[in-house]
């Protein structure tokens, strides 16, 4: 992978992460998100699955020959 492509990928991942924190995590912590426990559990499950997929993808990428 060339350096230019790697920089573009890293910047876009950081941008997506920044937007997700602003649009998802901040309202959730502030209490303006879902009000029921069921919705909180669903939201937490989605976040945990997304983190797991990211970690798995990163691990798989480091093992590629």
mmCIF file of N, CA and C in Angstrom, residues 3-62:
data_model
loop_
_atom_site.group_PDB
_atom_site.id
_atom_site.type_symbol
_atom_site.label_atom_id
_atom_site.label_comp_id
_atom_site.label_asym_id
_atom_site.label_seq_id
_atom_site.Cartn_x
_atom_site.Cartn_y
_atom_site.Cartn_z
ATOM 1 N N UNK A 3 2.026 5.177 0.537
ATOM 2 C CA UNK A 3 1.873 6.085 1.681
ATOM 3 C C UNK A 3 0.666 7.004 1.516
ATOM 4 N N UNK A 4 0.433 7.441 0.287
ATOM 5 C CA UNK A 4 -0.693 8.337 0.042
ATOM 6 C C UNK A 4 -2.021 7.640 0.346
ATOM 7 N N UNK A 5 -2.167 6.406 -0.095
ATOM 8 C CA UNK A 5 -3.386 5.653 0.167
ATOM 9 C C UNK A 5 -3.557 5.399 1.663
ATOM 10 N N UNK A 6 -2.465 5.073 2.335
ATOM 11 C CA UNK A 6 -2.532 4.816 3.765
ATOM 12 C C UNK A 6 -2.947 6.067 4.535
ATOM 13 N N UNK A 7 -2.432 7.208 4.150
ATOM 14 C CA UNK A 7 -2.793 8.461 4.810
ATOM 15 C C UNK A 7 -4.266 8.780 4.581
ATOM 16 N N UNK A 8 -4.754 8.558 3.374
ATOM 17 C CA UNK A 8 -6.167 8.816 3.073
ATOM 18 C C UNK A 8 -7.063 7.901 3.912
ATOM 19 N N UNK A 9 -6.696 6.629 4.028
ATOM 20 C CA UNK A 9 -7.488 5.679 4.804
ATOM 21 C C UNK A 9 -7.496 6.072 6.282
ATOM 22 N N UNK A 10 -6.334 6.416 6.824
ATOM 23 C CA UNK A 10 -6.247 6.777 8.238
ATOM 24 C C UNK A 10 -7.049 8.045 8.526
ATOM 25 N N UNK A 11 -6.935 9.048 7.674
ATOM 26 C CA UNK A 11 -7.674 10.297 7.879
ATOM 27 C C UNK A 11 -9.173 10.055 7.779
ATOM 28 N N UNK A 12 -9.604 9.229 6.830
ATOM 29 C CA UNK A 12 -11.042 8.977 6.720
ATOM 30 C C UNK A 12 -11.558 8.171 7.910
ATOM 31 N N UNK A 13 -10.779 7.221 8.429
ATOM 32 C CA UNK A 13 -11.203 6.496 9.628
ATOM 33 C C UNK A 13 -11.288 7.425 10.831
ATOM 34 N N UNK A 14 -10.336 8.308 10.967
ATOM 35 C CA UNK A 14 -10.378 9.270 12.065
ATOM 36 C C UNK A 14 -11.567 10.214 11.932
ATOM 37 N N UNK A 15 -11.874 10.635 10.715
ATOM 38 C CA UNK A 15 -13.026 11.507 10.479
ATOM 39 C C UNK A 15 -14.334 10.818 10.811
ATOM 40 N N UNK A 16 -14.475 9.554 10.408
ATOM 41 C CA UNK A 16 -15.687 8.798 10.722
ATOM 42 C C UNK A 16 -15.809 8.605 12.228
ATOM 43 N N UNK A 17 -14.710 8.307 12.885
ATOM 44 C CA UNK A 17 -14.731 8.152 14.340
ATOM 45 C C UNK A 17 -15.111 9.434 15.045
ATOM 46 N N UNK A 18 -14.575 10.553 14.578
ATOM 47 C CA UNK A 18 -14.895 11.841 15.175
ATOM 48 C C UNK A 18 -16.374 12.169 15.012
ATOM 49 N N UNK A 19 -16.909 11.942 13.816
ATOM 50 C CA UNK A 19 -18.335 12.203 13.585
ATOM 51 C C UNK A 19 -19.212 11.277 14.417
ATOM 52 N N UNK A 20 -18.812 10.013 14.540
ATOM 53 C CA UNK A 20 -19.625 9.093 15.332
ATOM 54 C C UNK A 20 -19.631 9.483 16.798
ATOM 55 N N UNK A 21 -18.512 9.986 17.303
ATOM 56 C CA UNK A 21 -18.484 10.443 18.692
ATOM 57 C C UNK A 21 -19.396 11.644 18.863
ATOM 58 N N UNK A 22 -19.353 12.576 17.921
ATOM 59 C CA UNK A 22 -20.192 13.764 18.037
ATOM 60 C C UNK A 22 -21.674 13.458 17.899
ATOM 61 N N UNK A 23 -22.023 12.552 16.988
ATOM 62 C CA UNK A 23 -23.429 12.313 16.691
ATOM 63 C C UNK A 23 -24.060 11.203 17.518
ATOM 64 N N UNK A 24 -23.255 10.293 18.070
ATOM 65 C CA UNK A 24 -23.807 9.165 18.801
ATOM 66 C C UNK A 24 -23.466 9.228 20.280
ATOM 67 N N UNK A 25 -22.200 9.303 20.611
ATOM 68 C CA UNK A 25 -21.768 9.179 22.005
ATOM 69 C C UNK A 25 -22.129 10.397 22.839
ATOM 70 N N UNK A 26 -21.954 11.584 22.309
ATOM 71 C CA UNK A 26 -22.227 12.784 23.103
ATOM 72 C C UNK A 26 -23.701 12.880 23.491
ATOM 73 N N UNK A 27 -24.662 12.709 22.569
ATOM 74 C CA UNK A 27 -26.066 12.743 22.990
ATOM 75 C C UNK A 27 -26.425 11.587 23.928
ATOM 76 N N UNK A 28 -25.808 10.430 23.739
ATOM 77 C CA UNK A 28 -26.094 9.284 24.590
ATOM 78 C C UNK A 28 -25.633 9.546 26.024
ATOM 79 N N UNK A 29 -24.439 10.101 26.182
ATOM 80 C CA UNK A 29 -23.920 10.395 27.514
ATOM 81 C C UNK A 29 -24.713 11.532 28.149
ATOM 82 N N UNK A 30 -25.116 12.496 27.353
ATOM 83 C CA UNK A 30 -25.859 13.640 27.878
ATOM 84 C C UNK A 30 -27.295 13.273 28.265
ATOM 85 N N UNK A 31 -27.747 12.082 27.870
ATOM 86 C CA UNK A 31 -29.085 11.642 28.249
ATOM 87 C C UNK A 31 -30.163 12.034 27.269
ATOM 88 N N UNK A 32 -29.793 12.538 26.104
ATOM 89 C CA UNK A 32 -30.793 12.933 25.118
ATOM 90 C C UNK A 32 -31.109 11.807 24.145
ATOM 91 N N UNK A 33 -30.479 10.651 24.346
ATOM 92 C CA UNK A 33 -30.717 9.504 23.478
ATOM 93 C C UNK A 33 -31.936 8.727 23.926
ATOM 94 N N UNK A 34 -31.822 7.429 23.858
ATOM 95 C CA UNK A 34 -32.936 6.564 24.209
ATOM 96 C C UNK A 34 -33.195 6.615 25.717
ATOM 97 N N UNK A 35 -34.439 6.477 26.086
ATOM 98 C CA UNK A 35 -34.797 6.574 27.499
ATOM 99 C C UNK A 35 -35.074 5.216 28.137
ATOM 100 N N UNK A 36 -35.248 4.168 27.341
ATOM 101 C CA UNK A 36 -35.564 2.863 27.911
ATOM 102 C C UNK A 36 -34.308 1.998 28.005
ATOM 103 N N UNK A 37 -34.306 1.062 28.945
ATOM 104 C CA UNK A 37 -33.162 0.173 29.121
ATOM 105 C C UNK A 37 -32.976 -0.731 27.918
ATOM 106 N N UNK A 38 -34.067 -1.151 27.305
ATOM 107 C CA UNK A 38 -33.978 -2.019 26.125
ATOM 108 C C UNK A 38 -33.230 -1.315 25.002
ATOM 109 N N UNK A 39 -33.543 -0.064 24.773
ATOM 110 C CA UNK A 39 -32.863 0.691 23.719
ATOM 111 C C UNK A 39 -31.397 0.904 24.062
ATOM 112 N N UNK A 40 -31.073 1.132 25.333
ATOM 113 C CA UNK A 40 -29.675 1.295 25.747
ATOM 114 C C UNK A 40 -28.893 0.020 25.484
ATOM 115 N N UNK A 41 -29.497 -1.147 25.795
ATOM 116 C CA UNK A 41 -28.813 -2.417 25.566
ATOM 117 C C UNK A 41 -28.581 -2.664 24.084
ATOM 118 N N UNK A 42 -29.546 -2.307 23.259
ATOM 119 C CA UNK A 42 -29.386 -2.462 21.815
ATOM 120 C C UNK A 42 -28.268 -1.552 21.312
ATOM 121 N N UNK A 43 -28.240 -0.313 21.771
ATOM 122 C CA UNK A 43 -27.187 0.618 21.368
ATOM 123 C C UNK A 43 -25.809 0.131 21.806
ATOM 124 N N UNK A 44 -25.711 -0.373 23.041
ATOM 125 C CA UNK A 44 -24.428 -0.887 23.522
ATOM 126 C C UNK A 44 -23.990 -2.104 22.725
ATOM 127 N N UNK A 45 -24.928 -2.972 22.361
ATOM 128 C CA UNK A 45 -24.590 -4.148 21.568
ATOM 129 C C UNK A 45 -24.067 -3.734 20.198
ATOM 130 N N UNK A 46 -24.675 -2.729 19.597
ATOM 131 C CA UNK A 46 -24.217 -2.254 18.288
ATOM 132 C C UNK A 46 -22.799 -1.709 18.389
ATOM 133 N N UNK A 47 -22.518 -0.952 19.437
ATOM 134 C CA UNK A 47 -21.180 -0.389 19.620
ATOM 135 C C UNK A 47 -20.160 -1.498 19.847
ATOM 136 N N UNK A 48 -20.499 -2.496 20.669
ATOM 137 C CA UNK A 48 -19.577 -3.595 20.942
ATOM 138 C C UNK A 48 -19.303 -4.405 19.676
ATOM 139 N N UNK A 49 -20.322 -4.661 18.873
ATOM 140 C CA UNK A 49 -20.124 -5.390 17.616
ATOM 141 C C UNK A 49 -19.245 -4.583 16.666
ATOM 142 N N UNK A 50 -19.459 -3.278 16.577
ATOM 143 C CA UNK A 50 -18.642 -2.441 15.701
ATOM 144 C C UNK A 50 -17.183 -2.445 16.144
ATOM 145 N N UNK A 51 -16.939 -2.349 17.448
ATOM 146 C CA UNK A 51 -15.562 -2.392 17.951
ATOM 147 C C UNK A 51 -14.944 -3.752 17.673
ATOM 148 N N UNK A 52 -15.702 -4.819 17.878
ATOM 149 C CA UNK A 52 -15.199 -6.163 17.608
ATOM 150 C C UNK A 52 -14.839 -6.357 16.148
ATOM 151 N N UNK A 53 -15.683 -5.865 15.245
ATOM 152 C CA UNK A 53 -15.378 -5.971 13.813
ATOM 153 C C UNK A 53 -14.139 -5.174 13.440
ATOM 154 N N UNK A 54 -13.970 -4.002 14.041
ATOM 155 C CA UNK A 54 -12.792 -3.196 13.767
ATOM 156 C C UNK A 54 -11.530 -3.915 14.240
ATOM 157 N N UNK A 55 -11.572 -4.474 15.451
ATOM 158 C CA UNK A 55 -10.402 -5.179 15.985
ATOM 159 C C UNK A 55 -10.101 -6.410 15.147
ATOM 160 N N UNK A 56 -11.128 -7.164 14.763
ATOM 161 C CA UNK A 56 -10.913 -8.337 13.924
ATOM 162 C C UNK A 56 -10.322 -7.947 12.569
ATOM 163 N N UNK A 57 -10.843 -6.893 11.958
ATOM 164 C CA UNK A 57 -10.308 -6.433 10.677
ATOM 165 C C UNK A 57 -8.869 -5.977 10.783
ATOM 166 N N UNK A 58 -8.552 -5.289 11.854
ATOM 167 C CA UNK A 58 -7.174 -4.842 12.069
ATOM 168 C C UNK A 58 -6.253 -6.039 12.257
ATOM 169 N N UNK A 59 -6.699 -7.028 13.047
ATOM 170 C CA UNK A 59 -5.898 -8.228 13.278
ATOM 171 C C UNK A 59 -5.703 -9.003 11.974
ATOM 172 N N UNK A 60 -6.773 -9.177 11.195
ATOM 173 C CA UNK A 60 -6.675 -9.896 9.945
ATOM 174 C C UNK A 60 -5.772 -9.192 8.959
ATOM 175 N N UNK A 61 -5.789 -7.867 8.980
ATOM 176 C CA UNK A 61 -4.942 -7.089 8.075
ATOM 177 C C UNK A 61 -3.470 -7.240 8.441
ATOM 178 N N UNK A 62 -3.150 -7.352 9.726
ATOM 179 C CA UNK A 62 -1.753 -7.503 10.109
ATOM 180 C C UNK A 62 -1.220 -8.888 9.802
#
